[in-house]
Short mmCIF file of C-alpha atoms and ligand atoms in Angstrom, two decimals:
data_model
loop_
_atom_site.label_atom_id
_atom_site.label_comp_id
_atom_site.label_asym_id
_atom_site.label_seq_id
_atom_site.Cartn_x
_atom_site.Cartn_y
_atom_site.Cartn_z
CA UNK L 1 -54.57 -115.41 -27.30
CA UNK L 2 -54.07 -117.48 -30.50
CA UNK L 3 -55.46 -116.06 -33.86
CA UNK L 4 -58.75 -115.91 -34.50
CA UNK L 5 -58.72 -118.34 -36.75
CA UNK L 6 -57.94 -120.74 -34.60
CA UNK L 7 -61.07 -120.44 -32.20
CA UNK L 8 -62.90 -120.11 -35.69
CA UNK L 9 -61.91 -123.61 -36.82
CA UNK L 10 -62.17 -124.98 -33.02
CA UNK L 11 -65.58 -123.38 -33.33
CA UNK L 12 -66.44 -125.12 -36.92
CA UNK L 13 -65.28 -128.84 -35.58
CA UNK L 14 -67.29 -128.49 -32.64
CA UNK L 15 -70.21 -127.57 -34.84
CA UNK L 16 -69.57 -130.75 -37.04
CA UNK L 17 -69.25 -132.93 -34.21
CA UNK L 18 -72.13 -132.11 -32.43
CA UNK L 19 -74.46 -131.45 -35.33
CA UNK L 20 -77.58 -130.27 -34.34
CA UNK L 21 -78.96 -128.41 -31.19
CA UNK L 22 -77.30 -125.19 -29.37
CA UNK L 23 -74.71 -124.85 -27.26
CA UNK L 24 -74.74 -123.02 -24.33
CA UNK L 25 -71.28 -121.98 -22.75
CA UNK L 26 -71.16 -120.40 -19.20
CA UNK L 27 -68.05 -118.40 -18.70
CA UNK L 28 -67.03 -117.86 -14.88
CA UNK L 29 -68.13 -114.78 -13.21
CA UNK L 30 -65.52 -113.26 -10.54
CA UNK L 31 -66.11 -114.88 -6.88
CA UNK L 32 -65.59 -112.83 -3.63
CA UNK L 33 -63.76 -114.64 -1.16
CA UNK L 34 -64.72 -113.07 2.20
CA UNK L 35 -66.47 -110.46 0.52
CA UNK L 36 -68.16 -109.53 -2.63
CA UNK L 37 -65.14 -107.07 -3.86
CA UNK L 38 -62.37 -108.55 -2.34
CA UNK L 39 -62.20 -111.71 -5.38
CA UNK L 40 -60.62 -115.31 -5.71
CA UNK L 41 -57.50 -114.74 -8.23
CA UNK L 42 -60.09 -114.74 -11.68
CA UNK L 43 -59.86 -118.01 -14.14
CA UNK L 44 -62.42 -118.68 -16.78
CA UNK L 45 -63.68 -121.35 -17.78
CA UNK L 46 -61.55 -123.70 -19.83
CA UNK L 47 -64.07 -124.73 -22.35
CA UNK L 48 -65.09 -121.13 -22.48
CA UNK L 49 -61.46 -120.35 -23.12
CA UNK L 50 -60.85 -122.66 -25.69
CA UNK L 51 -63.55 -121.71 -27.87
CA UNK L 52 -63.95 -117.94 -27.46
CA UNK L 53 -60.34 -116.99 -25.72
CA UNK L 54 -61.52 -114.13 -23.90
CA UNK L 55 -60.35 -114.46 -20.25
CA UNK L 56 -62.80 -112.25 -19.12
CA UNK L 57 -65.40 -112.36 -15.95
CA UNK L 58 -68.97 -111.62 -17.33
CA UNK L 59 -69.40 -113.50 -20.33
CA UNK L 60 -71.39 -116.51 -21.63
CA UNK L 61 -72.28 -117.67 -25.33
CA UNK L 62 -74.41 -119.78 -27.62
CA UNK L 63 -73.19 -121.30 -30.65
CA UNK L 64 -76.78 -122.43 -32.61
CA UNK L 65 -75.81 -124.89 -34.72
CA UNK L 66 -79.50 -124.79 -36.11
CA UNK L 67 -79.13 -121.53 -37.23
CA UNK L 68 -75.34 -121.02 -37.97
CA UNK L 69 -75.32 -118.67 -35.33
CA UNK L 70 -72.23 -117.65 -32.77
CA UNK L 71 -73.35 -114.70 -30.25
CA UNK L 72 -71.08 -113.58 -26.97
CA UNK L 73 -73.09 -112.51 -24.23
CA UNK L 74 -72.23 -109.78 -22.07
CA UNK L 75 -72.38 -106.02 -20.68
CA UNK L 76 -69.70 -103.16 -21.69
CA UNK L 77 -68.66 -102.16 -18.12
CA UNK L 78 -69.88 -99.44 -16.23
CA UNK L 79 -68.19 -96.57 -15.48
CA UNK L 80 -67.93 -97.54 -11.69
CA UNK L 81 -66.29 -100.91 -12.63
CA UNK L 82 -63.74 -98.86 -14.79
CA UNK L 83 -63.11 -96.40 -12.18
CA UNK L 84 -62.26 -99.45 -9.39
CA UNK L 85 -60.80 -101.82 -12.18
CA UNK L 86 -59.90 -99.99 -15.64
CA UNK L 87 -60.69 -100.62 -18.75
CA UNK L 88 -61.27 -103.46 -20.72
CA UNK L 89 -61.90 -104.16 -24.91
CA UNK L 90 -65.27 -103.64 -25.61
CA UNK L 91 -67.64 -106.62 -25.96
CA UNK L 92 -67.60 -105.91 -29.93
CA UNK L 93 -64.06 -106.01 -29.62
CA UNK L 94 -63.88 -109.36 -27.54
CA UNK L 95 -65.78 -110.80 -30.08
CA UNK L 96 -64.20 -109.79 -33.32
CA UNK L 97 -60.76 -111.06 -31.27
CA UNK L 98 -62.23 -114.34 -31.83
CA UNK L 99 -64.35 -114.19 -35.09
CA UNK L 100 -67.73 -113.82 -33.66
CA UNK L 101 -69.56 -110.81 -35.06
CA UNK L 102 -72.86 -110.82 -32.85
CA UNK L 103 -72.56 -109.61 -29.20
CA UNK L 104 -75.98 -109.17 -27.24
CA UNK L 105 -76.23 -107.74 -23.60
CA UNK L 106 -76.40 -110.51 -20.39
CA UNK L 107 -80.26 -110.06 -20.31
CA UNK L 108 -80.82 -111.22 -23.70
CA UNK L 109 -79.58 -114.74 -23.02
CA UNK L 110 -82.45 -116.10 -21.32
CA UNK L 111 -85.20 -114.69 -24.26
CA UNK L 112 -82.74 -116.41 -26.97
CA UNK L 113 -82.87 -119.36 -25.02
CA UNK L 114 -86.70 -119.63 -24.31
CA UNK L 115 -86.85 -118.86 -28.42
CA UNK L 116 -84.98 -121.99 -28.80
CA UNK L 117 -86.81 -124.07 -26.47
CA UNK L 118 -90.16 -122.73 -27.76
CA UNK L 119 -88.60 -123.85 -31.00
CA UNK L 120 -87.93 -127.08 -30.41
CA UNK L 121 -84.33 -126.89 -30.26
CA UNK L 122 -81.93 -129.04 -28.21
CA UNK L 123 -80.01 -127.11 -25.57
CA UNK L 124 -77.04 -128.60 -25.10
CA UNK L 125 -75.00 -127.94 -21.36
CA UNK L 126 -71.90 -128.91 -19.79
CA UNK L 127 -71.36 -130.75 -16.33
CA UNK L 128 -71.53 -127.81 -13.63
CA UNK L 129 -68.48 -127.27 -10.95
CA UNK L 130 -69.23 -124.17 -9.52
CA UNK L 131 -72.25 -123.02 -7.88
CA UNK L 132 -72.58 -120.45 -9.76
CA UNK L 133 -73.29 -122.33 -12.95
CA UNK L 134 -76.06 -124.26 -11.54
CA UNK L 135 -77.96 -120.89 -10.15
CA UNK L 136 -77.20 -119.24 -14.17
CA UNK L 137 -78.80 -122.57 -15.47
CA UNK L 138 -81.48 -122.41 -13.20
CA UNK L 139 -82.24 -118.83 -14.02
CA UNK L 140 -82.12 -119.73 -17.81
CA UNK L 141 -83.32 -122.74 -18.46
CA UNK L 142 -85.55 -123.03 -15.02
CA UNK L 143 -83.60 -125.95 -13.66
CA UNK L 144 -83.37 -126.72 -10.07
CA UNK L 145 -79.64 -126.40 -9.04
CA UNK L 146 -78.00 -129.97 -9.31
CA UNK L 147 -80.90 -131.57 -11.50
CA UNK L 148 -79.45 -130.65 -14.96
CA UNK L 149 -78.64 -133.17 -17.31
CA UNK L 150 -74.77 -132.61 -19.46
CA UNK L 151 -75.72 -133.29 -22.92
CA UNK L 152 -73.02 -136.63 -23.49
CA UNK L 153 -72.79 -135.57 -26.93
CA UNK L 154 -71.47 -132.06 -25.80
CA UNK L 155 -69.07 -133.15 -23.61
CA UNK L 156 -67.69 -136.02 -26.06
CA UNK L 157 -67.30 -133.30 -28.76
CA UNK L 158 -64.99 -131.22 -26.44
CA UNK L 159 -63.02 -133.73 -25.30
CA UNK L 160 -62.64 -135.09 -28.87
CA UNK L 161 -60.57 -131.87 -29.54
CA UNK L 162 -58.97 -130.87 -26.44
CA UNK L 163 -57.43 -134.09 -25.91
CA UNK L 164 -55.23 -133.14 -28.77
CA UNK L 165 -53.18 -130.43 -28.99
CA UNK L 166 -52.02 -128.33 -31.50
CA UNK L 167 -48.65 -127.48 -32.40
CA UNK L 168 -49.30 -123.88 -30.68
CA UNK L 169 -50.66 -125.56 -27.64
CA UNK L 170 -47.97 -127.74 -27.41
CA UNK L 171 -45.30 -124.59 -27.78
CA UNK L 172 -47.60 -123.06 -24.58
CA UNK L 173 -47.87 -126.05 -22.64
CA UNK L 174 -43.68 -126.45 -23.07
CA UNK L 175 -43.30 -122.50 -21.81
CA UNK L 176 -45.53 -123.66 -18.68
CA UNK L 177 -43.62 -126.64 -18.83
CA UNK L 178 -40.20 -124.72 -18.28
CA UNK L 179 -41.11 -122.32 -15.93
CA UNK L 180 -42.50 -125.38 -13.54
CA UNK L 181 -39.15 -127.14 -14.34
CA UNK L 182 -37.16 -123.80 -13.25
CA UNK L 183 -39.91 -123.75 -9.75
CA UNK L 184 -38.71 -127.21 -9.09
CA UNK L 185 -35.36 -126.58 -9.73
CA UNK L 186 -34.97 -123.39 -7.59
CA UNK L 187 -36.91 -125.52 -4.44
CA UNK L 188 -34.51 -128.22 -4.72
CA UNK L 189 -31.62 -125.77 -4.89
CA UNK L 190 -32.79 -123.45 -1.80
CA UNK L 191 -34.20 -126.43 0.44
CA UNK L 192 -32.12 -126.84 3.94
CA UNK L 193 -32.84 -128.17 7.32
CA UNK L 194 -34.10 -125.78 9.51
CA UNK L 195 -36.54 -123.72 7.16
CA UNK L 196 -39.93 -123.92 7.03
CA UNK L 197 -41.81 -125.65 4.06
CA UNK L 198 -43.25 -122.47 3.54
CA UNK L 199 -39.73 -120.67 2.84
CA UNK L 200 -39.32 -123.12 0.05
CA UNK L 201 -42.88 -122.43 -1.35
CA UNK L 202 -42.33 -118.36 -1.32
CA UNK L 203 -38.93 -119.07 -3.14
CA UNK L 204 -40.73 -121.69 -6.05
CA UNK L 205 -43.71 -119.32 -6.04
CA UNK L 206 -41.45 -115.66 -6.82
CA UNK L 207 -40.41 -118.16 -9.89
CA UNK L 208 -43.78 -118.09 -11.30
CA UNK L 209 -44.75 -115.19 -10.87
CA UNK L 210 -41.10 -113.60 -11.81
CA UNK L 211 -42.37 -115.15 -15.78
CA UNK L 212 -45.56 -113.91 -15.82
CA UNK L 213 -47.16 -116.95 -15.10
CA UNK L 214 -49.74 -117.98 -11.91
CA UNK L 215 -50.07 -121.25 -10.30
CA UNK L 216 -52.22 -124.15 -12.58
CA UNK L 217 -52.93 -125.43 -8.27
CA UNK L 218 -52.34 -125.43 -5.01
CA UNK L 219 -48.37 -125.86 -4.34
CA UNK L 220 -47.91 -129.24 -2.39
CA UNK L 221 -44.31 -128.61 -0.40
CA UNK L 222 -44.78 -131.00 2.64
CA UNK L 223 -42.41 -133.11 4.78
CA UNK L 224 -45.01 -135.39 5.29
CA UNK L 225 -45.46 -136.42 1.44
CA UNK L 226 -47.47 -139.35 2.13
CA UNK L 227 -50.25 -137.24 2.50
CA UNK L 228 -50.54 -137.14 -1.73
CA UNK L 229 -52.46 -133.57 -1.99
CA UNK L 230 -51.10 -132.30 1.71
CA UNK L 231 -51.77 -128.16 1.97
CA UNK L 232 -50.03 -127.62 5.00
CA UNK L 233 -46.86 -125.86 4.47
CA UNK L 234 -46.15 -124.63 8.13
CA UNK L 235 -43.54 -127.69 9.57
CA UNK L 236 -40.16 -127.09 10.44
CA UNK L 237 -37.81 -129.22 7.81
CA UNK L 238 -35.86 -131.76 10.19
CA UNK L 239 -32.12 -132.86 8.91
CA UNK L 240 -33.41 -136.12 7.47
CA UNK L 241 -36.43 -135.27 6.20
CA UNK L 242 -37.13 -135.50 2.56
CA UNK L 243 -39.59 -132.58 1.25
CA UNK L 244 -42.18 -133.60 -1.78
CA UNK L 245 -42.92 -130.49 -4.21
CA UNK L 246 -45.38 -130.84 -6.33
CA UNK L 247 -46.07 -127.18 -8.51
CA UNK L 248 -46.48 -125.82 -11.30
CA UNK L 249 -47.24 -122.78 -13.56
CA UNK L 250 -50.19 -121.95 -15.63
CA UNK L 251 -49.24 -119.27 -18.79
CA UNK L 252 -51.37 -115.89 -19.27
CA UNK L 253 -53.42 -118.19 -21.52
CA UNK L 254 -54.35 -121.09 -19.36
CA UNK L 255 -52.08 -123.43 -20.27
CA UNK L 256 -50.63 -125.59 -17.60
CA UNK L 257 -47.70 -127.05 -16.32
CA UNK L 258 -47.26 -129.66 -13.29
CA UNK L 259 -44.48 -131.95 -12.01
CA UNK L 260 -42.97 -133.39 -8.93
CA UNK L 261 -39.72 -133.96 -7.05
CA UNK L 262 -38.49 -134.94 -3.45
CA UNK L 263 -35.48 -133.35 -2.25
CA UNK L 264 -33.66 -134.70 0.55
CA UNK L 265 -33.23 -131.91 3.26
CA UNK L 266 -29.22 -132.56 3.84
CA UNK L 267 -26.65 -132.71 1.24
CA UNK L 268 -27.48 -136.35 0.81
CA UNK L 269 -30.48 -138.94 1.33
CA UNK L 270 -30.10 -141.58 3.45
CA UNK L 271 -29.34 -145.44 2.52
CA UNK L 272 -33.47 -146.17 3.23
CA UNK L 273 -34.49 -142.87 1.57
CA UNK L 274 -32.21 -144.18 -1.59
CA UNK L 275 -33.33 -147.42 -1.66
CA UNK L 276 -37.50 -146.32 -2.00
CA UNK L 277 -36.35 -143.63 -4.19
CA UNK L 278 -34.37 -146.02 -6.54
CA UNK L 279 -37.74 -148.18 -6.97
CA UNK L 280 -40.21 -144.82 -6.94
CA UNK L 281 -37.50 -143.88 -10.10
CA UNK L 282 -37.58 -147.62 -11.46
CA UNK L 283 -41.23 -147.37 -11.46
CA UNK L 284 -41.69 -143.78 -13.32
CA UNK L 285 -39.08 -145.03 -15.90
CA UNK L 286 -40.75 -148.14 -16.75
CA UNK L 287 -43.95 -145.91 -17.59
CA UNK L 288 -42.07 -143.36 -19.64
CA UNK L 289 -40.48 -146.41 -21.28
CA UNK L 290 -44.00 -147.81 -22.40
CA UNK L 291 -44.94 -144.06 -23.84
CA UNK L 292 -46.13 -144.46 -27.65
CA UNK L 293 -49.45 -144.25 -29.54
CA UNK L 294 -51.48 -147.75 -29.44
CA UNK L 295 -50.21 -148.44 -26.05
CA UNK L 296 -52.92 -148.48 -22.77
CA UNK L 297 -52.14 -145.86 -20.31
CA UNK L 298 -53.63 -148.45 -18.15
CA UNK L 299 -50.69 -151.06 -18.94
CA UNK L 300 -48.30 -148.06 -17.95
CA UNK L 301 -49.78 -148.28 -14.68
CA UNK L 302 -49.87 -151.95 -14.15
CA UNK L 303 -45.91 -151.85 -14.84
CA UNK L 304 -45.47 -148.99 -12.99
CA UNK L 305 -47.20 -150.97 -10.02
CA UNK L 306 -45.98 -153.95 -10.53
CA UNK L 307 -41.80 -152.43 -10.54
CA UNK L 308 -43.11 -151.14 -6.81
CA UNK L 309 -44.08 -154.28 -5.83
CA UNK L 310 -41.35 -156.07 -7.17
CA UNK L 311 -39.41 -152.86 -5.32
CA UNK L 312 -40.95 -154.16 -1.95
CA UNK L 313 -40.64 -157.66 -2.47
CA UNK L 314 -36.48 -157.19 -2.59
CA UNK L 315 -36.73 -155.31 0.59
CA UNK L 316 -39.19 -158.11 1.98
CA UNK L 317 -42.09 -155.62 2.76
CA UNK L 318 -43.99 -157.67 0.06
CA UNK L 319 -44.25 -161.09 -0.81
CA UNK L 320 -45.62 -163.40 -3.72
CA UNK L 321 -45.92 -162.74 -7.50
CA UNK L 322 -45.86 -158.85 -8.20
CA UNK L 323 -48.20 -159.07 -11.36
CA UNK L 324 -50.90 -161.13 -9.03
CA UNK L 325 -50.17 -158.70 -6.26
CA UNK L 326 -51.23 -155.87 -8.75
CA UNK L 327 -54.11 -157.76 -10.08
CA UNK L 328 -55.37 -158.38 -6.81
CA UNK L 329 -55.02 -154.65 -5.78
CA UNK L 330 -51.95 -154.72 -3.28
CA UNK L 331 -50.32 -152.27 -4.58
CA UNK L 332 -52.35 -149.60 -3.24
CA UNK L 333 -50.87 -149.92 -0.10
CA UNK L 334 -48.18 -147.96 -1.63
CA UNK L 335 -49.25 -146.52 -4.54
CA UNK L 336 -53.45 -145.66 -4.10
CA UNK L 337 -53.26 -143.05 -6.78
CA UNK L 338 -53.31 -142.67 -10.89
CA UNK L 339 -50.14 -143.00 -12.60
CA UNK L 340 -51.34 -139.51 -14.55
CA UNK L 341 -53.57 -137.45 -15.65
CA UNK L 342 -53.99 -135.57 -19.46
CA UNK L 343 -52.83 -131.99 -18.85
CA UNK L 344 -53.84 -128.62 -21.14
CA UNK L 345 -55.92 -125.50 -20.25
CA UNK L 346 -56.37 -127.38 -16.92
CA UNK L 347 -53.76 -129.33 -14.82
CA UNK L 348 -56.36 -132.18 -14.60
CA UNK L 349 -57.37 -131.52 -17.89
CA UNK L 350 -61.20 -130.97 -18.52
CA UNK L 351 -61.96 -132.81 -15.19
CA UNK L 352 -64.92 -130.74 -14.66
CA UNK L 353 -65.87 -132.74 -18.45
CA UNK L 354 -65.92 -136.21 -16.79
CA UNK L 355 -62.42 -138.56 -16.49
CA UNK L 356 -64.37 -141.16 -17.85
CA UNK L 357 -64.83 -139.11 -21.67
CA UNK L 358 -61.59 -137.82 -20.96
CA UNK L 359 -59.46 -140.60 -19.47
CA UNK L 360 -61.30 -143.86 -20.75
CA UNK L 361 -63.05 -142.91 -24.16
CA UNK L 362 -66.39 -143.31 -22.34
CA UNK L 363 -65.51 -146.66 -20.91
CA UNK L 364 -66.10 -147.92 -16.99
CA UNK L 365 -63.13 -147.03 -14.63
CA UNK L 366 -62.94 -149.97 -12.00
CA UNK L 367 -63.83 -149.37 -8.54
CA UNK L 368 -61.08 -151.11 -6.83
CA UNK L 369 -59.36 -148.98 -4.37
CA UNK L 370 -56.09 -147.76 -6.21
CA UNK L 371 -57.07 -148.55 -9.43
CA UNK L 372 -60.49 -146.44 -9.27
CA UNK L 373 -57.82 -143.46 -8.93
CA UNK L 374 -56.02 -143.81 -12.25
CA UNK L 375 -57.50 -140.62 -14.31
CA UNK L 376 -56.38 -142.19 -17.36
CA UNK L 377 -56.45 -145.60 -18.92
CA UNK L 378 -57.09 -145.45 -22.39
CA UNK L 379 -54.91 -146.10 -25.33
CA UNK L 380 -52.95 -142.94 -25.99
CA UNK L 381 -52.42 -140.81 -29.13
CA UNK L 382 -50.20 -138.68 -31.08
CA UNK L 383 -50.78 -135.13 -29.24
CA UNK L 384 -52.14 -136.37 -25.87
CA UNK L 385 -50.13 -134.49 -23.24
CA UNK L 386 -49.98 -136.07 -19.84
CA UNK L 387 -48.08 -136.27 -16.45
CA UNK L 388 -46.26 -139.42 -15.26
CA UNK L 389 -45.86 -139.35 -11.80
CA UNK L 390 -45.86 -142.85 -9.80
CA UNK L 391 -44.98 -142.61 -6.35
CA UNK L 392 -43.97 -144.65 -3.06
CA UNK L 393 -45.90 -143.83 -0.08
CA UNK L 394 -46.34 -145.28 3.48
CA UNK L 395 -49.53 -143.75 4.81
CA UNK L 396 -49.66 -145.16 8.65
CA UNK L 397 -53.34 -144.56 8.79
CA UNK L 398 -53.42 -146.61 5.83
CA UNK L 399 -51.28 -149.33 6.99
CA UNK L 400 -53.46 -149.66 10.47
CA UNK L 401 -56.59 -150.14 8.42
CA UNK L 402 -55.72 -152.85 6.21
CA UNK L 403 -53.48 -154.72 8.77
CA UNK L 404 -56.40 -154.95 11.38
CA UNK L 405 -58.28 -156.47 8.65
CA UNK L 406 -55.02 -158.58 7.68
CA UNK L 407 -56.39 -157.87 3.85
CA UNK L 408 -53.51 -158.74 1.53
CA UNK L 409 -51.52 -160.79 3.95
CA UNK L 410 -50.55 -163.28 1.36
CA UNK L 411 -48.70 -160.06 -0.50
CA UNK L 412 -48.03 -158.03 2.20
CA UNK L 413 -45.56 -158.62 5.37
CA UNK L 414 -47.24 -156.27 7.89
CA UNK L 415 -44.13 -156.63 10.30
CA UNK L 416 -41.43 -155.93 8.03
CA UNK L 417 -43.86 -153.40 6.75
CA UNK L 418 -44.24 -151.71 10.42
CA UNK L 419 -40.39 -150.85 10.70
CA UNK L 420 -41.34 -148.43 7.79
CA UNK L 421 -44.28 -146.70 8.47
CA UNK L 422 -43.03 -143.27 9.58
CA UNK L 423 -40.80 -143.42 6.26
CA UNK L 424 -42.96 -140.15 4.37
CA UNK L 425 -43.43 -140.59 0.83
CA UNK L 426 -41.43 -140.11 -2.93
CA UNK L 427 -43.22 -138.85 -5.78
CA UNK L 428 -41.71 -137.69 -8.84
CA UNK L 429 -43.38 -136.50 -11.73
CA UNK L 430 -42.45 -134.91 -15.33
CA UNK L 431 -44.66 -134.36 -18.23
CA UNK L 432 -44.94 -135.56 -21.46
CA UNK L 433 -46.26 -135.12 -25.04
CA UNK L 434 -47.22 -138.34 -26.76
CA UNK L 435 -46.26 -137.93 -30.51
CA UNK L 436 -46.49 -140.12 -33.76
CA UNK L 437 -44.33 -142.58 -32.78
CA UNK L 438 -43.22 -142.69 -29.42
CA UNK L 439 -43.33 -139.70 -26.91
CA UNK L 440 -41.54 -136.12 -26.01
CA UNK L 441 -40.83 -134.61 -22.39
CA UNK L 442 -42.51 -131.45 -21.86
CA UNK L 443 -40.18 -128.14 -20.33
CA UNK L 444 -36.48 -128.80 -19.11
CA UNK L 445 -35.25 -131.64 -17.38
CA UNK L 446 -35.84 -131.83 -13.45
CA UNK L 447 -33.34 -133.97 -11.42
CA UNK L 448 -35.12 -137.42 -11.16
CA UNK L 449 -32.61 -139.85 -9.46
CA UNK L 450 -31.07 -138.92 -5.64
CA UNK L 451 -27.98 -138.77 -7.58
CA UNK L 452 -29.01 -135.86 -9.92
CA UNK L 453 -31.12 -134.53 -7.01
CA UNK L 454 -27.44 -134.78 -4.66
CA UNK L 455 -25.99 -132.97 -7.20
CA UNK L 456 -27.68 -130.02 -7.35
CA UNK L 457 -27.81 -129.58 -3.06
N1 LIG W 501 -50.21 -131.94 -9.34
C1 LIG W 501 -51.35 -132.28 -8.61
C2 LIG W 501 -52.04 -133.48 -9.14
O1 LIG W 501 -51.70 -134.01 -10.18
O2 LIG W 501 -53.00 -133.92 -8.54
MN1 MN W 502 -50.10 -134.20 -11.62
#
């Protein structure tokens, strides 16, 4: 955890922010996974985290503006949760850790809160992304699960802070930043034809958890990396495959790293793996390029798109002017996903807060298909930390849908296209701190080009 005066001052601009009302914060209770003792690997809440730092199942809290008051709610644990778990601070303890001197028990929360209400008071709540937060909300504020209503000014607070990070997040985010640099490097090292994508993933994974760190999401190690969140890890690794890894590690406080890289399975890609790779790499670098305070996210990703297109156009899978191909939407034949996403306590950072407070200052994300993908648009600032990570992919499902309909034909040349479509998919991705004038990769450098990928095989 950070010093207590650093959730104290978190605590204070939130308070300003907001103004008036209370704030209710639901931490996340353990969840069984086939059974009630036998749990999903514990996380709490980010938000929760942020403000009170205790990553600890059981506990919720109010901060009442109103009446300048900060309580933790909770239980001390019974002796037969010691027995089967250990010990734990007390809750007096987990509270003074952060600068909050009132603790009550669990089953005071709901009388404080009907005080309030009775009062008049504003209850303020945050979007709900586990079930278990609608059934507490229901149970203290009587509202139905999936009828509550965020409070906008809540959620705009939050993000208004999290979105920049301090100079001791930053240091965090860098040491989950390196250890998802050494994951990637280790995978790229260890990859051969003949193992099974789940080899590599044991070998990545024993990084992690060999610096004390757990995974910020679900390791992507697939053959088949058109698929752009694929689970599977169970296929054999063929001689000319290439195999997408996307990992990454999340620090004993929360703090998350995430990149990308495609390995080729042999000592060297092959002349049509090198020549997508050379415009996936074209692409990410004209992003990272474009990185400085002032600039739209969303331009990154137009330029981004439009190098792809421009990519496809010299091998004649596209056709026509690669700015009105992007404009029209074309480009999501090949690239239907964000350029990046902010990154923090979560890999998606504060997600569960709304991509449109967090990714376009409250603004309207379009709805064309591609574009309607892109988790962030808006003009960046010193201390946003986010992930660049364009990619190449030929999805034949994909491919069959929008050449029955013939939609795009004046961009896209379906026949040369066709001689592709078992080609797989290239993503790369590397994260980055945007600072005062300009911006600063995250962690160690992971091979980005075949040739610094072919060097380390
Ligand atoms: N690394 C997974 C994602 O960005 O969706
Ligand atoms: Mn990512």
């Amino acid at each position: 955890m950070f010093s207590k005066d650093t959730y104290i001052a978190r605590r204070e601009g939130l308070k300003k922010s907001v103004g008036s009302g209370l704030l209710l914060f639901l931490g996340n209770d353990e969840v069984g996974r086939n059974f009630e003792d036998n749990y999903y690997r514990y996380r709490q809440d980010s938000s929760f985290l942020y403000y009170f730092g205790q990553p600890y199942a059981g506990l919720n809290a109010v901060i009442d503006i109103d009446n300048n008051r900060e309580i933790i709610f909770g239980d001390e644990l019974s002796i037969d949760h010691i027995v089967w778990m250990g010990t734990q601070p007390t809750l007096h303890e987990k509270a003074h850790g952060v600068g909050i001197d009132t603790t009550l028990p669990s089953a005071d929360l709901r009388k404080y809160l009907d005080a309030a209400r009775a009062a008049g008071q504003r209850i303020h709540t945050l979007p709900t992304y586990r079930p278990e937060h609608q059934l507490k909300l229901w149970r203290l504020l009587d509202i139905l699960p999936g009828t509550d209503t965020p409070s906008v000014d809540f959620i705009r607070a939050i993000v208004n802070q999290r979105n920049y990070k301090s100079a001791e997040e930053v240091e965090e985010i860098e040491r989950a930043c390196n250890v998802t640099a050494d994951m990637h490097i280790e995978a790229i090292r260890c990859t051969r034809p003949g193992m099974k994508e789940y080899e590599v993933v044991a070998r990545l994974e024993e990084v992690a958890a060999a610096n004390d760190c757990t995974l910020s999401f679900g390791t992507i190690a697939t053959i088949n990396g058109q698929t752009l969140h694929n689970p599977c890890h169970s296929n054999t690794i063929g001689p000319e495959d290439m195999l997408l890894v996307d990992a990454g590690a999340e620090t004993p406080m929360g703090y998350s790293g995430d990149m990308s890289s495609t390995v080729c399975a042999g000592k060297k890609f092959t002349p049509r793996q090198k020549m997508v790779y050379d415009i996936q790499v074209a692409s990410h670098r004209a992003a990272v390029e474009m990185l400085r305070p002032g600039v739209k996210f969303l331009d990154c990703y137009e330029k981004s798109a439009e190098v792809i297109c421009q990519g496809m156009k010299d091998l004649g899978i596209m056709k026509g002017d690669p700015v009105e191909a992007v404009k029209a939407g074309a480009h999501a034949m090949f690239f239907p996903c964000g350029l990046g996403h902010m990154m923090g306590l979560d890999d998606h950072d504060m997600e569960n807060l709304g991509e449109v407070y967090v990714g376009y200052d409250g603004k309207p994300k379009s709805t064309q298909f591609g574009r309607k993908s892109l988790r962030l648009a808006r003009e960046l600032e010193p201390g946003f930390v986010l992930t660049i990570e364009p990619g190449v992919y030929f999805i034949p499902e994909l491919i069959d849908y929008w050449g029955a309909e013939g939609r795009f034909k004046e961009f896209i040349n379906y026949d040369e296209l066709n001689k592709w479509r078992d080609f797989g998919g290239i993503r790369n991705e590397e994260d980055y701190l945007i600072t005062p004038d300009g911006a600063r990769m995250l962690g160690k450098k992971i091979p980005l080009t075949t040739e610094e990928v072919e060097a380390m095989r």
